[in-house]
Short mmCIF file of C-alpha atoms and ligand atoms in Angstrom, two decimals:
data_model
loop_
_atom_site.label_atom_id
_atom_site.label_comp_id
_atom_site.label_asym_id
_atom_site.label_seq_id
_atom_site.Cartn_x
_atom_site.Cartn_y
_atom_site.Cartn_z
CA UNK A 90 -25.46 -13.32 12.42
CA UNK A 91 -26.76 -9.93 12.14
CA UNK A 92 -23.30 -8.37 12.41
CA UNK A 93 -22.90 -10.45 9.68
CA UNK A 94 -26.23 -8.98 7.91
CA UNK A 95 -25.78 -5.57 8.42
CA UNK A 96 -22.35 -5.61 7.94
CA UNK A 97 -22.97 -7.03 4.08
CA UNK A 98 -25.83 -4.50 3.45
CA UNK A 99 -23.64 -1.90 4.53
CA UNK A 100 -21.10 -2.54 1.92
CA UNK A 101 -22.87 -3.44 -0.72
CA UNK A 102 -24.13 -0.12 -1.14
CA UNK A 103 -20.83 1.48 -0.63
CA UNK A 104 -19.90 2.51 -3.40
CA UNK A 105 -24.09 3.45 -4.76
CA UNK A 106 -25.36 4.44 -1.88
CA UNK A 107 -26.43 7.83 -0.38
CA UNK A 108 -27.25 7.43 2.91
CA UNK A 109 -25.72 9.27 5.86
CA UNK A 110 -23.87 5.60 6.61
CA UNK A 111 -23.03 5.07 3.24
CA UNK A 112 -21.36 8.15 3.25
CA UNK A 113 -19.81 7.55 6.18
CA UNK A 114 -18.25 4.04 5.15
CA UNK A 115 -16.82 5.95 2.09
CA UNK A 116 -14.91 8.34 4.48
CA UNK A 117 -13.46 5.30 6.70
CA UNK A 118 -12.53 3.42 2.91
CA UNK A 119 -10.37 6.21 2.50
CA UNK A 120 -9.24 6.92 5.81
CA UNK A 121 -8.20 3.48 5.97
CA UNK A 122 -7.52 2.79 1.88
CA UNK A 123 -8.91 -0.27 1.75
CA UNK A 124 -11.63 -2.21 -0.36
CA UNK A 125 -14.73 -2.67 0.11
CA UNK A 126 -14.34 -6.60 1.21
CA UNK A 127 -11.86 -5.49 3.49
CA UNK A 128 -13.98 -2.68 5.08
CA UNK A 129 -16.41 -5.26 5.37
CA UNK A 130 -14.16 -7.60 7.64
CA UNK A 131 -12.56 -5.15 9.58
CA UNK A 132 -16.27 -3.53 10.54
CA UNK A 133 -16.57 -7.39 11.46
CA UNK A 134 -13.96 -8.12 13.31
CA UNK A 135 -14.73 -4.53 15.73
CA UNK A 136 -18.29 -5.38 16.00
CA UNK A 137 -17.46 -9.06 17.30
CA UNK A 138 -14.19 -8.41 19.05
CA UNK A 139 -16.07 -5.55 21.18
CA UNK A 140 -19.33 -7.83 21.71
CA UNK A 141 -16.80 -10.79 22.77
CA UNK A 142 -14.87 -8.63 25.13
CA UNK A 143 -17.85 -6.82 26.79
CA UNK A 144 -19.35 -10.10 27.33
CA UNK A 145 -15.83 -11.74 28.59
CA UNK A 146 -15.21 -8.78 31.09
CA UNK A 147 -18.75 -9.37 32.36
CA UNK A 148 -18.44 -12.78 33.35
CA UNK A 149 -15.05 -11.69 35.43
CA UNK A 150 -16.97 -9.42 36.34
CA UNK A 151 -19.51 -11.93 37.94
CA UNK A 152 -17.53 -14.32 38.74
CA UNK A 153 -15.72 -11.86 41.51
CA UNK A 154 -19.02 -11.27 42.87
CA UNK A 155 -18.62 -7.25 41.94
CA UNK A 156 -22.40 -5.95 41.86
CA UNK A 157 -23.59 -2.98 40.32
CA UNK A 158 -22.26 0.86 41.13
CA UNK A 159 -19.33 2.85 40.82
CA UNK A 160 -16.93 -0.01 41.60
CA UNK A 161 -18.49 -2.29 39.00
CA UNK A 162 -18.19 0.40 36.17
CA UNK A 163 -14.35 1.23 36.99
CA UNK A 164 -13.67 -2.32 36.99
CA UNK A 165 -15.41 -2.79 33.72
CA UNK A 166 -13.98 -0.46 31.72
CA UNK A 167 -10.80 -1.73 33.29
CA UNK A 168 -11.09 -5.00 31.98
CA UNK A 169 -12.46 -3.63 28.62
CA UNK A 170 -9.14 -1.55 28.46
CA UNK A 171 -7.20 -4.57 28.79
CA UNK A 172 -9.05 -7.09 27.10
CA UNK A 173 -10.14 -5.29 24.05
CA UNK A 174 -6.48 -4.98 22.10
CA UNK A 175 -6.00 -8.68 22.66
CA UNK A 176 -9.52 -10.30 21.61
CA UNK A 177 -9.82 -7.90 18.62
CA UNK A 178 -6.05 -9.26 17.64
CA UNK A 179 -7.12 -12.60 17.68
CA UNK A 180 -10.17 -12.15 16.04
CA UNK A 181 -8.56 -10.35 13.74
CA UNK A 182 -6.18 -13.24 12.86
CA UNK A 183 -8.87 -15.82 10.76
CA UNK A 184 -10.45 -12.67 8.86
CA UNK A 185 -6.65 -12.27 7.74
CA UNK A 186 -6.58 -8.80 9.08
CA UNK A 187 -3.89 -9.43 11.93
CA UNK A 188 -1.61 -6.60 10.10
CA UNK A 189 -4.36 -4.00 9.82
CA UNK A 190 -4.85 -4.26 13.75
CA UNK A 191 -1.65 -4.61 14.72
CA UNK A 192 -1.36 -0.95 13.11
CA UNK A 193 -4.50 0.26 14.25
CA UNK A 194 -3.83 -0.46 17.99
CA UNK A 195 -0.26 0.92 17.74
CA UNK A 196 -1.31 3.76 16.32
CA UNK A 197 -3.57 4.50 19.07
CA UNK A 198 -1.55 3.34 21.66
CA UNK A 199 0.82 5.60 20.68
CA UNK A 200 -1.75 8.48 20.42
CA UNK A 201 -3.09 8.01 23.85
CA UNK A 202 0.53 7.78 25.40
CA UNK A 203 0.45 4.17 26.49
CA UNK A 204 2.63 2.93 24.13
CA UNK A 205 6.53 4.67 23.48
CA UNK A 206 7.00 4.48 19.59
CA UNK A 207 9.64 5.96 17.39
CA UNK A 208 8.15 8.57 15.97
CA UNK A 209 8.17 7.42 12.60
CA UNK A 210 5.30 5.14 13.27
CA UNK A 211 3.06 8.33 13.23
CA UNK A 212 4.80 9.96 10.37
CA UNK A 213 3.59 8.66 7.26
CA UNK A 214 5.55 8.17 4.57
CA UNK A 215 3.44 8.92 1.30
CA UNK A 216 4.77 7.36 -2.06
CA UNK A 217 3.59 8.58 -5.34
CA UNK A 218 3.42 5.85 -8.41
CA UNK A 219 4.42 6.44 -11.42
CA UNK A 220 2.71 3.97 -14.05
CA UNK A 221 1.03 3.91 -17.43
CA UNK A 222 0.48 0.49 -18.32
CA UNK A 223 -1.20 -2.72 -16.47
CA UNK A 224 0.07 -1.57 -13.22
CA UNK A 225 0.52 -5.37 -11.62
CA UNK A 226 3.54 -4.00 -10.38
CA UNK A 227 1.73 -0.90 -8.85
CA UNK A 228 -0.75 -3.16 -7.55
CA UNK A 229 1.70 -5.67 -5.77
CA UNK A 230 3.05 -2.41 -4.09
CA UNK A 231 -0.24 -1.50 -2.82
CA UNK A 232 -1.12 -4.64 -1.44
CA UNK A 233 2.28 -5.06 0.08
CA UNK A 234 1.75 -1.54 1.64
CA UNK A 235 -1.93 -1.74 2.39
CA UNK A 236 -1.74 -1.88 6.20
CA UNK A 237 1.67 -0.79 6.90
CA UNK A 238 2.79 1.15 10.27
CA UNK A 239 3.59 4.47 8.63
CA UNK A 240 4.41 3.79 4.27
CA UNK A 241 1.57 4.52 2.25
CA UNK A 242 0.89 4.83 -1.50
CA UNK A 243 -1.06 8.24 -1.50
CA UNK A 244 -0.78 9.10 -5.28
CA UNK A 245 -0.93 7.53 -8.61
CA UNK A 246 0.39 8.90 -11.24
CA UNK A 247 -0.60 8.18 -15.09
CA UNK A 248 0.38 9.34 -18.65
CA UNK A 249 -2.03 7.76 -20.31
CA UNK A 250 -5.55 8.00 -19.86
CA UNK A 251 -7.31 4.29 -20.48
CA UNK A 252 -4.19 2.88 -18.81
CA UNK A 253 -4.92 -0.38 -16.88
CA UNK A 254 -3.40 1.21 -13.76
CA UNK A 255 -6.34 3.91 -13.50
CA UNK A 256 -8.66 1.14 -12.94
CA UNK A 257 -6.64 -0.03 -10.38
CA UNK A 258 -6.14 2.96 -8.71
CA UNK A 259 -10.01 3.59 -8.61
CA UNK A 260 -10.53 0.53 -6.79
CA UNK A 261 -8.01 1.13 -4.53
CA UNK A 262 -9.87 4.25 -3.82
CA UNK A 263 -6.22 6.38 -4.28
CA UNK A 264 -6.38 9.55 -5.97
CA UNK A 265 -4.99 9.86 -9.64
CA UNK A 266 -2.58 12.68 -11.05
CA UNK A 267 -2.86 12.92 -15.04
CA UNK A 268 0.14 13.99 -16.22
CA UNK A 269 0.05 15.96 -19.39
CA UNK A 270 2.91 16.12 -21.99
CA UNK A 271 3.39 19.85 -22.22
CA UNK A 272 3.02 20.47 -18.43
CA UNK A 273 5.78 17.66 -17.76
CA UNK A 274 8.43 18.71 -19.65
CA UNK A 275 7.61 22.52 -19.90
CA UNK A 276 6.40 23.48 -16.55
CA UNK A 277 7.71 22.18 -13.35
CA UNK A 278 7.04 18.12 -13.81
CA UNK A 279 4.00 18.34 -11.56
CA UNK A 280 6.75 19.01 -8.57
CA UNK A 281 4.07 21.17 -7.12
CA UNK A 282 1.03 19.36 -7.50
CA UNK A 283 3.21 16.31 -5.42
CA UNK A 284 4.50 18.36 -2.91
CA UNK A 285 1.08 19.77 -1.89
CA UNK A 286 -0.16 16.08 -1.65
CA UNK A 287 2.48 15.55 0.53
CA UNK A 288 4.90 12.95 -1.30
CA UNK A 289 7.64 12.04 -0.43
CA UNK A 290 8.97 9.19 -2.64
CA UNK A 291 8.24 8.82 -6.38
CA UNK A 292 7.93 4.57 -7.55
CA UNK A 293 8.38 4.40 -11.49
CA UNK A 294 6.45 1.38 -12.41
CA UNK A 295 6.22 1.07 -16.28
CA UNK A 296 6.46 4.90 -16.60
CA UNK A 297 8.06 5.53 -20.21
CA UNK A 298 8.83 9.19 -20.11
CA UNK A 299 11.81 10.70 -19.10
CA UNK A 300 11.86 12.11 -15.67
CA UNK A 301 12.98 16.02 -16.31
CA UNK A 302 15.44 17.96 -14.52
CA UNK A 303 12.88 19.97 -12.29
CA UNK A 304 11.11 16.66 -10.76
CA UNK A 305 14.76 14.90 -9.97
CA UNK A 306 16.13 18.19 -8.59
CA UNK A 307 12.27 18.25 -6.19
CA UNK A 308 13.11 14.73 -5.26
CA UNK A 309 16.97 14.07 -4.70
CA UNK A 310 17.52 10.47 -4.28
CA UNK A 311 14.03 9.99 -4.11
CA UNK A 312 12.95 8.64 -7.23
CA UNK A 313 13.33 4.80 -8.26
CA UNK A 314 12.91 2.73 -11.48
CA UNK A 315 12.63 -1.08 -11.99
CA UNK A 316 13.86 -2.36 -15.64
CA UNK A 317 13.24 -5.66 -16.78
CA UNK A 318 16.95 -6.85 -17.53
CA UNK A 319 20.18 -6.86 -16.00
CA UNK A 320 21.11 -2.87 -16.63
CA UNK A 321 23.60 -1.34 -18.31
CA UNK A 322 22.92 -3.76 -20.18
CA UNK A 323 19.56 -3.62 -22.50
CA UNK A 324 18.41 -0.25 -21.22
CA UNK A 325 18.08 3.09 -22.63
CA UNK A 326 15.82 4.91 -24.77
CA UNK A 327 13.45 2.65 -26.12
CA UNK A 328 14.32 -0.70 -24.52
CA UNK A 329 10.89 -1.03 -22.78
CA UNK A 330 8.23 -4.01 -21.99
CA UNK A 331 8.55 -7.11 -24.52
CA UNK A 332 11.49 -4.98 -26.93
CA UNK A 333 13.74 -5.52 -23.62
CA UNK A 334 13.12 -9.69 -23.74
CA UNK A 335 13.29 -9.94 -27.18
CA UNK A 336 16.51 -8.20 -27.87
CA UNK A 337 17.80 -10.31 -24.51
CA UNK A 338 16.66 -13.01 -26.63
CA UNK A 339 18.09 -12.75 -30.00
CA UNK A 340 21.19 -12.45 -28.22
CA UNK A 341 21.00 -15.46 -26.91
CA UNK A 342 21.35 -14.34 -23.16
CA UNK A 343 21.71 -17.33 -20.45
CA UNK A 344 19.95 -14.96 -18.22
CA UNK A 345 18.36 -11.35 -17.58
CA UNK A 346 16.91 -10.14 -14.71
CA UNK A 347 15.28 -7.07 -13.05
CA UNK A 348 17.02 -3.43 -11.84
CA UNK A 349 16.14 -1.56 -9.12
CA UNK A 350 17.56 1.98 -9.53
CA UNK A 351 17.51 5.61 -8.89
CA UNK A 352 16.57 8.21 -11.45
CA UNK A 353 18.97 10.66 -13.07
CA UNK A 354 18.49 12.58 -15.99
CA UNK A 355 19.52 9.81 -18.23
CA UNK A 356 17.34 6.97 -19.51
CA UNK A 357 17.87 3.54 -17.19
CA UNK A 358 21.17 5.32 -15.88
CA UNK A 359 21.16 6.12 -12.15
CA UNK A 360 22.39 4.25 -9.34
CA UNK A 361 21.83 0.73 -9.36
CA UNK A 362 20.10 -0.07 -5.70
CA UNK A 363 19.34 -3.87 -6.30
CA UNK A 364 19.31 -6.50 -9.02
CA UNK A 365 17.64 -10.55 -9.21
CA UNK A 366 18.61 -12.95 -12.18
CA UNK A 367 16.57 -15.78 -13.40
CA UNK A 368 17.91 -17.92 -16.03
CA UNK A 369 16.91 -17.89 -20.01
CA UNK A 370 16.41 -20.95 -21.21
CA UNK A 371 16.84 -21.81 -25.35
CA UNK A 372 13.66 -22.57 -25.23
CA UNK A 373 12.00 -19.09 -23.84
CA UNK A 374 10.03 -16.42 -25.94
CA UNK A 375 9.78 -12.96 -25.16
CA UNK A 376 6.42 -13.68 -23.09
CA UNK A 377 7.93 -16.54 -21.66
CA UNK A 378 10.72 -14.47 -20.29
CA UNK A 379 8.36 -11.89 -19.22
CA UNK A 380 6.49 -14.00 -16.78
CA UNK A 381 9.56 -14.41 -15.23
CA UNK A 382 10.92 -11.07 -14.87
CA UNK A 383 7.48 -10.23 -13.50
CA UNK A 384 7.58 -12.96 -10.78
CA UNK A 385 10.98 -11.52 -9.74
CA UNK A 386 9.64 -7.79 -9.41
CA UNK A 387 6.61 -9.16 -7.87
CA UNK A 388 8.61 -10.67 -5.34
CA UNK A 389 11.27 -7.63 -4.91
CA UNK A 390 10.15 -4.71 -5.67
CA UNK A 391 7.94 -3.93 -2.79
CA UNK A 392 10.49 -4.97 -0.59
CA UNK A 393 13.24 -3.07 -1.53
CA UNK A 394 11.31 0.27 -1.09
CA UNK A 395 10.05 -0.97 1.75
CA UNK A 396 13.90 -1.45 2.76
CA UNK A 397 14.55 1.91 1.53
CA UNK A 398 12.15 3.65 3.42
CA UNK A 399 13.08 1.99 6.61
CA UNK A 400 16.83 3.29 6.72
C1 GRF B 241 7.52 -3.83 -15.69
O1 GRF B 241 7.96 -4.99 -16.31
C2 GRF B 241 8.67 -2.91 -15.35
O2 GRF B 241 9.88 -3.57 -15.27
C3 GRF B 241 8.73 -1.95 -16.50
O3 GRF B 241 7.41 -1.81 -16.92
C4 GRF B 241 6.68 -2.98 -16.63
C5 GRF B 241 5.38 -2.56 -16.01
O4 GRF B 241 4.47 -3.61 -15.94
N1 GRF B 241 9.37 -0.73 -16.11
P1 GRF B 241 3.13 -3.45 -15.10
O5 GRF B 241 2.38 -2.26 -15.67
O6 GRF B 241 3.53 -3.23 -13.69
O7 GRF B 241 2.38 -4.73 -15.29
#
């Protein structure tokens, strides 16, 4: 209960507060990128998985009749060793935060030696995104990335200052590049800015400028798209958000679907990586159609960068 208590107090003055903890919390958000409400849980589940465990390797403890002195605190710490990956796991599994451990202990594990990894695990994998709208797709990738091994989105990128996606990426806690018109298509496409924070795969996610020369040529193969129709078809300069569904539409298309693809130096034109259909029915409208597209890029596109970054 006052885990519980101080754990709350703690993070409700996360993002206000100015104490030496608060400050501290705000480092381990980062560290971490999470939210608040799941800092709170995961400073839960360590408080009460490493009460439960002290108190479990006690009782063993006791029950083998071990009394106090050097034998006592070898043994302990022994059990504590053991124990404490397991019970915090469990723990860890009603709070909905079995993924986030599962990555924390490997990652330790593997830093102490105790555990042989490949040594991807360690190497993270930082992807850039690339969005100036809503961002519900940019958001779907950071949740599906959240508490992965070694992927993580480190950057967002943004045309347009207002943008729904900003929001997003300030409660995500990620740090925002504004990309200005001039310095995109006249100076080196920010390739700089992204190579000193470290990325190493760009995600356009509702990004409607043209990707220059200079950025591709920084990232070979390492830039995607995802288009709301089937491409070649309805693509190109222009074709963008609800123009793409009605024009799909007013053709009278039995079906459309999303494209996952790589970025060349023409508009919706580089190699296709991955497409879903869904059906149009007579009786869809361009928003109708759009909540379907969007289900099928909610459902994919995470996925297939997480495929791609696994190869
Ligand atoms: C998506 O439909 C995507 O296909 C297109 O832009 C839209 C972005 O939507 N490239 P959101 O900002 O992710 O909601």
């Amino acid at each position: 209960m006052f885990l519980m208590i101080f754990t709350f107090s703690c993070a409700s003055r996360l993002n206000t507060g100015n104490r030496p903890i608060d400050k501290m919390l705000r480092k381990l958000q980062q560290k971490w990128k999470v939210n608040g409400r799941k800092l709170l849980f995961i400073l839960f589940i360590f408080a009460t998985g490493g009460s439960l465990t002290g108190y479990i390797s006690k009782k063993i403890l006791s029950a083998f009749q071990i009394e106090n002195g050097w034998l006592w605190t070898f043994v302990y710490i022994l059990i504590m060793t053991i124990l404490w990956p397991m019970i915090i796991l469990l723990v860890s599994i009603p709070f909905g935060q079995f993924p986030f451990f599962l990555s924390y202990i490997r990652k330790m594990g593997a830093r102490l030696h105790l555990i042989k990894t490949n040594k991807r695990t360690l190497q993270e994998i930082r992807i850039a995104i690339f969005a100036s709208g809503a961002g519900s797709n940019a958001q779907k990738i950071i949740d599906h990335f959240r508490s992965h091994a070694y992927i993580r989105v480190s950057l967002i990128a943004c045309n347009k200052p207002g943008a729904g996606v900003l929001n997003i990426a300030s409660r995500e806690n990620i740090p925002v590049q504004l990309i200005e018109k001039e310095k995109f298509f006249k100076g080196n496409a920010y390739s700089d800015e992204l190579m000193a924070a470290g990325i190493d795969f760009i995600v356009l996610a509702g990004f409607l400028w043209k990707i220059p020369t200079s950025l591709i040529k920084a990232f070979p193969k390492k830039i995607i798209n995802i288009h709301p129709a089937l491409l070649p078809g309805y693509g190109g300069k222009g074709m963008y958000g609800q123009k793409v569904h009605e024009a799909v539409i007013a053709n009278h298309e039995k079906e459309s679907g999303i494209t996952i693809h790589y970025v060349d130096e023409i508009y919706d034109h580089g190699t296709i990586i991955f497409q879903d259909k869904c059906p149009v029915s007579p009786t869809d409208t361009a928003e109708t159609l759009a909540k379907k597209i969007h289900g099928l890029e909610y459902k994919n596109f995470p996925l297939v960068i997480e495929q791609l970054l696994s190869k």
